mmCIF file of C-alpha atoms in Angstrom:
data_model
loop_
_atom_site.group_PDB
_atom_site.id
_atom_site.type_symbol
_atom_site.label_atom_id
_atom_site.label_comp_id
_atom_site.label_asym_id
_atom_site.label_seq_id
_atom_site.Cartn_x
_atom_site.Cartn_y
_atom_site.Cartn_z
ATOM 1 C CA MET A 1181 24.213 -21.350 3.501
ATOM 2 C CA ASN A 1182 21.495 -22.394 5.948
ATOM 3 C CA VAL A 1183 18.512 -21.580 3.751
ATOM 4 C CA LYS A 1184 16.048 -22.875 6.337
ATOM 5 C CA LEU A 1185 17.330 -20.500 9.020
ATOM 6 C CA PHE A 1186 17.277 -17.571 6.599
ATOM 7 C CA GLY A 1187 13.743 -18.409 5.482
ATOM 8 C CA GLU A 1188 12.417 -18.862 9.019
ATOM 9 C CA PHE A 1189 13.830 -15.585 10.280
ATOM 10 C CA PHE A 1190 12.968 -13.633 7.128
ATOM 11 C CA VAL A 1191 9.333 -14.756 7.149
ATOM 12 C CA THR A 1192 8.977 -14.296 10.915
ATOM 13 C CA LEU A 1193 10.395 -10.775 10.913
ATOM 14 C CA LEU A 1194 8.525 -9.789 7.750
ATOM 15 C CA VAL A 1195 5.188 -10.899 9.214
ATOM 16 C CA ILE A 1196 5.862 -9.023 12.454
ATOM 17 C CA VAL A 1197 6.942 -5.824 10.696
ATOM 18 C CA ASP A 1198 3.987 -6.177 8.269
ATOM 19 C CA PRO A 1199 4.943 -3.791 5.410
ATOM 20 C CA PRO A 1200 1.422 -3.727 3.844
ATOM 21 C CA GLY A 1201 -0.061 -2.864 7.223
ATOM 22 C CA MET A 1202 2.472 -0.048 7.584
ATOM 23 C CA VAL A 1203 1.278 1.712 4.436
ATOM 24 C CA PRO A 1204 -1.932 3.283 5.883
ATOM 25 C CA VAL A 1205 -0.075 4.628 8.919
ATOM 26 C CA PHE A 1206 2.835 5.849 6.791
ATOM 27 C CA LEU A 1207 0.485 7.654 4.412
ATOM 28 C CA ALA A 1208 -1.521 9.102 7.295
ATOM 29 C CA LEU A 1209 1.624 10.602 8.798
ATOM 30 C CA THR A 1210 3.350 11.696 5.577
ATOM 31 C CA GLY A 1211 0.576 11.940 2.971
ATOM 32 C CA THR A 1212 0.508 15.746 3.013
ATOM 33 C CA LEU A 1213 4.279 16.037 2.564
ATOM 34 C CA PRO A 1214 5.960 16.562 -0.838
ATOM 35 C CA PRO A 1215 7.130 13.315 -2.490
ATOM 36 C CA LYS A 1216 10.789 14.046 -1.721
ATOM 37 C CA ALA A 1217 10.123 14.657 1.970
ATOM 38 C CA ARG A 1218 7.892 11.563 2.163
ATOM 39 C CA ASN A 1219 10.596 9.382 0.610
ATOM 40 C CA ARG A 1220 13.156 10.840 3.005
ATOM 41 C CA ALA A 1221 10.898 10.028 5.961
ATOM 42 C CA GLY A 1222 10.549 6.435 4.751
ATOM 43 C CA THR A 1223 14.294 6.047 4.359
ATOM 44 C CA GLN A 1224 14.976 7.532 7.798
ATOM 45 C CA ALA A 1225 12.382 5.239 9.412
ATOM 46 C CA VAL A 1226 13.875 2.125 7.806
ATOM 47 C CA LEU A 1227 17.439 3.117 8.744
ATOM 48 C CA LEU A 1228 16.421 3.767 12.348
ATOM 49 C CA ALA A 1229 14.544 0.460 12.544
ATOM 50 C CA LEU A 1230 17.569 -1.328 11.096
ATOM 51 C CA GLY A 1231 19.843 0.261 13.683
ATOM 52 C CA VAL A 1232 17.523 -0.573 16.585
ATOM 53 C CA ILE A 1233 17.037 -4.198 15.526
ATOM 54 C CA VAL A 1234 20.756 -4.743 14.916
ATOM 55 C CA GLY A 1235 21.571 -3.049 18.217
ATOM 56 C CA PHE A 1236 19.256 -5.328 20.159
ATOM 57 C CA ALA A 1237 20.519 -8.336 18.216
ATOM 58 C CA VAL A 1238 24.073 -7.561 19.312
ATOM 59 C CA ALA A 1239 23.571 -6.329 22.870
ATOM 60 C CA GLY A 1240 19.838 -6.405 23.600
ATOM 61 C CA GLN A 1241 19.768 -8.939 26.408
ATOM 62 C CA THR A 1242 22.856 -7.446 28.052
ATOM 63 C CA LEU A 1243 21.328 -3.950 27.950
ATOM 64 C CA LEU A 1244 17.981 -5.083 29.379
ATOM 65 C CA ASP A 1245 19.701 -7.044 32.134
ATOM 66 C CA TYR A 1246 21.889 -4.066 33.020
ATOM 67 C CA LEU A 1247 18.873 -1.740 33.240
ATOM 68 C CA HIS A 1248 16.824 -4.401 35.065
ATOM 69 C CA VAL A 1249 14.124 -4.041 32.413
ATOM 70 C CA GLN A 1250 11.948 -6.953 31.357
ATOM 71 C CA LEU A 1251 10.693 -7.377 27.801
ATOM 72 C CA PRO A 1252 7.027 -6.788 28.800
ATOM 73 C CA ALA A 1253 8.054 -3.362 30.119
ATOM 74 C CA LEU A 1254 9.532 -2.543 26.711
ATOM 75 C CA GLN A 1255 6.316 -3.754 25.108
ATOM 76 C CA ALA A 1256 4.147 -1.589 27.371
ATOM 77 C CA ALA A 1257 6.326 1.456 26.651
ATOM 78 C CA GLY A 1258 5.835 0.912 22.921
ATOM 79 C CA GLY A 1259 2.103 0.661 23.467
ATOM 80 C CA LEU A 1260 2.001 3.952 25.374
ATOM 81 C CA LEU A 1261 3.943 5.685 22.591
ATOM 82 C CA LEU A 1262 1.444 4.419 20.038
ATOM 83 C CA VAL A 1263 -1.472 5.648 22.167
ATOM 84 C CA LEU A 1264 -0.091 9.193 21.999
ATOM 85 C CA VAL A 1265 0.385 9.014 18.220
ATOM 86 C CA ALA A 1266 -3.064 7.457 17.729
ATOM 87 C CA LEU A 1267 -4.712 10.312 19.665
ATOM 88 C CA GLN A 1268 -2.908 12.833 17.464
ATOM 89 C CA LEU A 1269 -4.144 11.101 14.308
ATOM 90 C CA LEU A 1270 -7.708 10.802 15.585
ATOM 91 C CA THR A 1271 -7.921 14.445 16.645
ATOM 92 C CA GLY A 1272 -5.887 15.826 13.752
ATOM 93 C CA LYS A 1273 -3.498 17.633 16.106
ATOM 94 C CA THR A 1274 -0.012 16.818 14.854
ATOM 95 C CA ASP A 1275 1.691 20.040 16.028
ATOM 96 C CA GLU A 1276 4.447 20.018 13.426
ATOM 97 C CA PRO A 1277 6.404 23.293 13.668
ATOM 98 C CA SER A 1278 8.079 22.876 10.287
ATOM 99 C CA GLU A 1279 8.171 20.472 7.368
ATOM 100 C CA GLN A 1280 11.707 19.258 8.100
ATOM 101 C CA ALA A 1281 11.073 18.798 11.827
ATOM 102 C CA GLY A 1282 7.758 17.084 11.145
ATOM 103 C CA THR A 1283 9.343 14.684 8.668
ATOM 104 C CA THR A 1284 12.121 13.784 11.064
ATOM 105 C CA ASN A 1285 9.749 13.331 13.991
ATOM 106 C CA VAL A 1286 7.367 10.902 12.281
ATOM 107 C CA ALA A 1287 10.289 9.018 10.761
ATOM 108 C CA LEU A 1288 11.762 8.382 14.201
ATOM 109 C CA VAL A 1289 8.562 7.977 16.234
ATOM 110 C CA PRO A 1290 6.324 6.160 15.550
ATOM 111 C CA LEU A 1291 7.503 4.852 12.160
ATOM 112 C CA GLY A 1292 11.060 3.790 12.961
ATOM 113 C CA THR A 1293 10.141 2.689 16.446
ATOM 114 C CA PRO A 1294 7.904 1.246 17.798
ATOM 115 C CA LEU A 1295 6.097 0.362 14.540
ATOM 116 C CA LEU A 1296 8.949 -1.084 12.465
ATOM 117 C CA ALA A 1297 11.380 -1.883 15.268
ATOM 118 C CA GLY A 1298 8.797 -2.736 17.881
ATOM 119 C CA PRO A 1299 8.809 -5.191 20.774
ATOM 120 C CA GLY A 1300 7.767 -8.076 18.525
ATOM 121 C CA ALA A 1301 10.594 -7.542 16.042
ATOM 122 C CA ILE A 1302 13.125 -7.021 18.848
ATOM 123 C CA VAL A 1303 12.083 -10.156 20.750
ATOM 124 C CA ALA A 1304 12.036 -12.297 17.599
ATOM 125 C CA THR A 1305 15.508 -11.081 16.638
ATOM 126 C CA MET A 1306 16.914 -11.751 20.096
ATOM 127 C CA LEU A 1307 15.458 -15.269 20.112
ATOM 128 C CA PHE A 1308 16.939 -16.145 16.714
ATOM 129 C CA VAL A 1309 20.320 -14.708 17.730
ATOM 130 C CA GLN A 1310 20.287 -16.961 20.801
ATOM 131 C CA ARG A 1311 19.711 -19.946 18.498
ATOM 132 C CA ALA A 1312 22.676 -19.087 16.258
ATOM 133 C CA GLU A 1313 25.911 -20.908 17.064
ATOM 134 C CA THR A 1314 28.368 -20.172 14.257
ATOM 135 C CA THR A 1315 29.619 -17.080 12.470
ATOM 136 C CA ASP A 1316 27.858 -18.213 9.286
ATOM 137 C CA GLU A 1317 24.526 -18.345 11.104
ATOM 138 C CA TYR A 1318 25.028 -14.853 12.506
ATOM 139 C CA LEU A 1319 25.749 -13.602 8.973
ATOM 140 C CA ILE A 1320 22.616 -15.360 7.710
ATOM 141 C CA LEU A 1321 20.512 -13.586 10.339
ATOM 142 C CA ALA A 1322 22.128 -10.268 9.403
ATOM 143 C CA GLY A 1323 21.275 -10.911 5.753
ATOM 144 C CA ALA A 1324 17.661 -11.687 6.659
ATOM 145 C CA ILE A 1325 17.375 -8.416 8.615
ATOM 146 C CA LEU A 1326 18.746 -6.464 5.632
ATOM 147 C CA ALA A 1327 16.366 -8.253 3.251
ATOM 148 C CA VAL A 1328 13.339 -7.441 5.425
ATOM 149 C CA MET A 1329 14.326 -3.789 5.772
ATOM 150 C CA ALA A 1330 14.912 -3.545 2.001
ATOM 151 C CA THR A 1331 11.421 -4.955 1.435
ATOM 152 C CA VAL A 1332 9.908 -2.423 3.828
ATOM 153 C CA TRP A 1333 11.771 0.421 2.134
ATOM 154 C CA LEU A 1334 10.474 -0.605 -1.294
ATOM 155 C CA VAL A 1335 6.889 -0.756 -0.014
ATOM 156 C CA LEU A 1336 7.140 2.703 1.574
ATOM 157 C CA ARG A 1337 9.031 4.110 -1.419
ATOM 158 C CA PHE A 1338 6.237 3.263 -3.857
ATOM 159 C CA SER A 1339 3.360 4.148 -1.519
ATOM 160 C CA GLY A 1340 3.352 7.585 -3.154
ATOM 161 C CA MET A 1341 1.234 6.153 -5.968
ATOM 162 C CA ILE A 1342 -1.527 5.577 -3.422
ATOM 163 C CA VAL A 1343 -1.295 9.225 -2.316
ATOM 164 C CA ARG A 1344 -1.956 10.406 -5.856
ATOM 165 C CA LEU A 1345 -5.081 8.249 -5.986
ATOM 166 C CA LEU A 1346 -6.500 9.239 -2.596
ATOM 167 C CA ARG A 1347 -6.060 13.028 -2.849
ATOM 168 C CA PRO A 1348 -6.313 15.230 0.320
ATOM 169 C CA ALA A 1349 -9.829 14.092 1.265
ATOM 170 C CA GLY A 1350 -8.833 10.438 1.063
ATOM 171 C CA ILE A 1351 -5.717 11.080 3.132
ATOM 172 C CA GLU A 1352 -7.881 12.691 5.812
ATOM 173 C CA VAL A 1353 -10.128 9.642 6.013
ATOM 174 C CA LEU A 1354 -7.107 7.326 5.977
ATOM 175 C CA THR A 1355 -5.573 9.310 8.846
ATOM 176 C CA ARG A 1356 -8.594 8.691 11.063
ATOM 177 C CA ILE A 1357 -8.652 4.982 10.171
ATOM 178 C CA ALA A 1358 -4.933 4.678 10.835
ATOM 179 C CA GLY A 1359 -5.409 6.377 14.200
ATOM 180 C CA LEU A 1360 -8.068 3.843 15.150
ATOM 181 C CA LEU A 1361 -5.874 0.938 14.043
ATOM 182 C CA LEU A 1362 -2.910 2.340 15.958
ATOM 183 C CA ALA A 1363 -5.036 2.713 19.077
ATOM 184 C CA ALA A 1364 -6.090 -0.944 18.787
ATOM 185 C CA ILE A 1365 -2.476 -2.069 18.309
ATOM 186 C CA ALA A 1366 -1.423 0.009 21.324
ATOM 187 C CA VAL A 1367 -4.116 -1.481 23.555
ATOM 188 C CA GLN A 1368 -3.120 -4.993 22.451
ATOM 189 C CA LEU A 1369 0.554 -4.307 23.204
ATOM 190 C CA ILE A 1370 -0.271 -3.014 26.684
ATOM 191 C CA ALA A 1371 -2.673 -5.892 27.372
ATOM 192 C CA ASP A 1372 -0.060 -8.458 26.292
ATOM 193 C CA ALA A 1373 2.521 -6.766 28.505
ATOM 194 C CA ILE A 1374 0.189 -6.860 31.520
ATOM 195 C CA PHE A 1375 -0.594 -10.520 30.854
ATOM 196 C CA ALA A 1376 3.129 -11.317 30.624
ATOM 197 C CA PHE A 1377 3.799 -9.517 33.908
ATOM 198 C CA VAL A 1378 0.967 -11.353 35.679
ATOM 199 C CA LYS A 1379 2.120 -14.692 34.295
ATOM 200 C CA SER A 1380 5.737 -13.993 35.275
ATOM 201 C CA TYR A 1381 4.973 -12.980 38.840
ATOM 202 C CA SER A 1382 2.344 -15.679 39.396
ATOM 203 C CA ALA A 1383 4.979 -18.267 38.480
ATOM 204 C CA LEU A 1384 7.171 -16.947 41.302
ATOM 205 C CA LEU A 1385 4.435 -17.419 43.925
#
């Protein structure tokens, strides 16, 4: 087993996904839900992120080439999605028609994507897949993805203890802070995408 490859990819993907940084946003979006619904939302988010990352690992470059979409465009789209979610958190307008629908919605967007399976995680995965040459190395990368997603699931699964400490008032404050952080992340994603576009097109001139 190529331990170095596993370690490099595991650490890279784990840092990009940032499970501790996900906790405030996860609690802001699910803190008012019952424990069972919150755990279900965490599981759904991790499963979706796993599917998106694996999908892009297998056919990401082919799909982007077919659609004539560059990676910065994907990054900007993720940033715009986060802007919408950040505004909802900052204003307190979540517009959830029902508990089940609300749980599913936040699990898919923004938790599953673009927060967990965002442009950074997708690009990193695609780059490591391009480096792999043998079947063993592909299996090692698959194992690293599973290990990262398992780590994220454990962090989200036990975040309920923080909810019990914060109580409703604390969750409200955390929601506003998470909204501000999400807005900052969104602006950075869009700015990086614009910079990448400018750099790409200036190189063609």
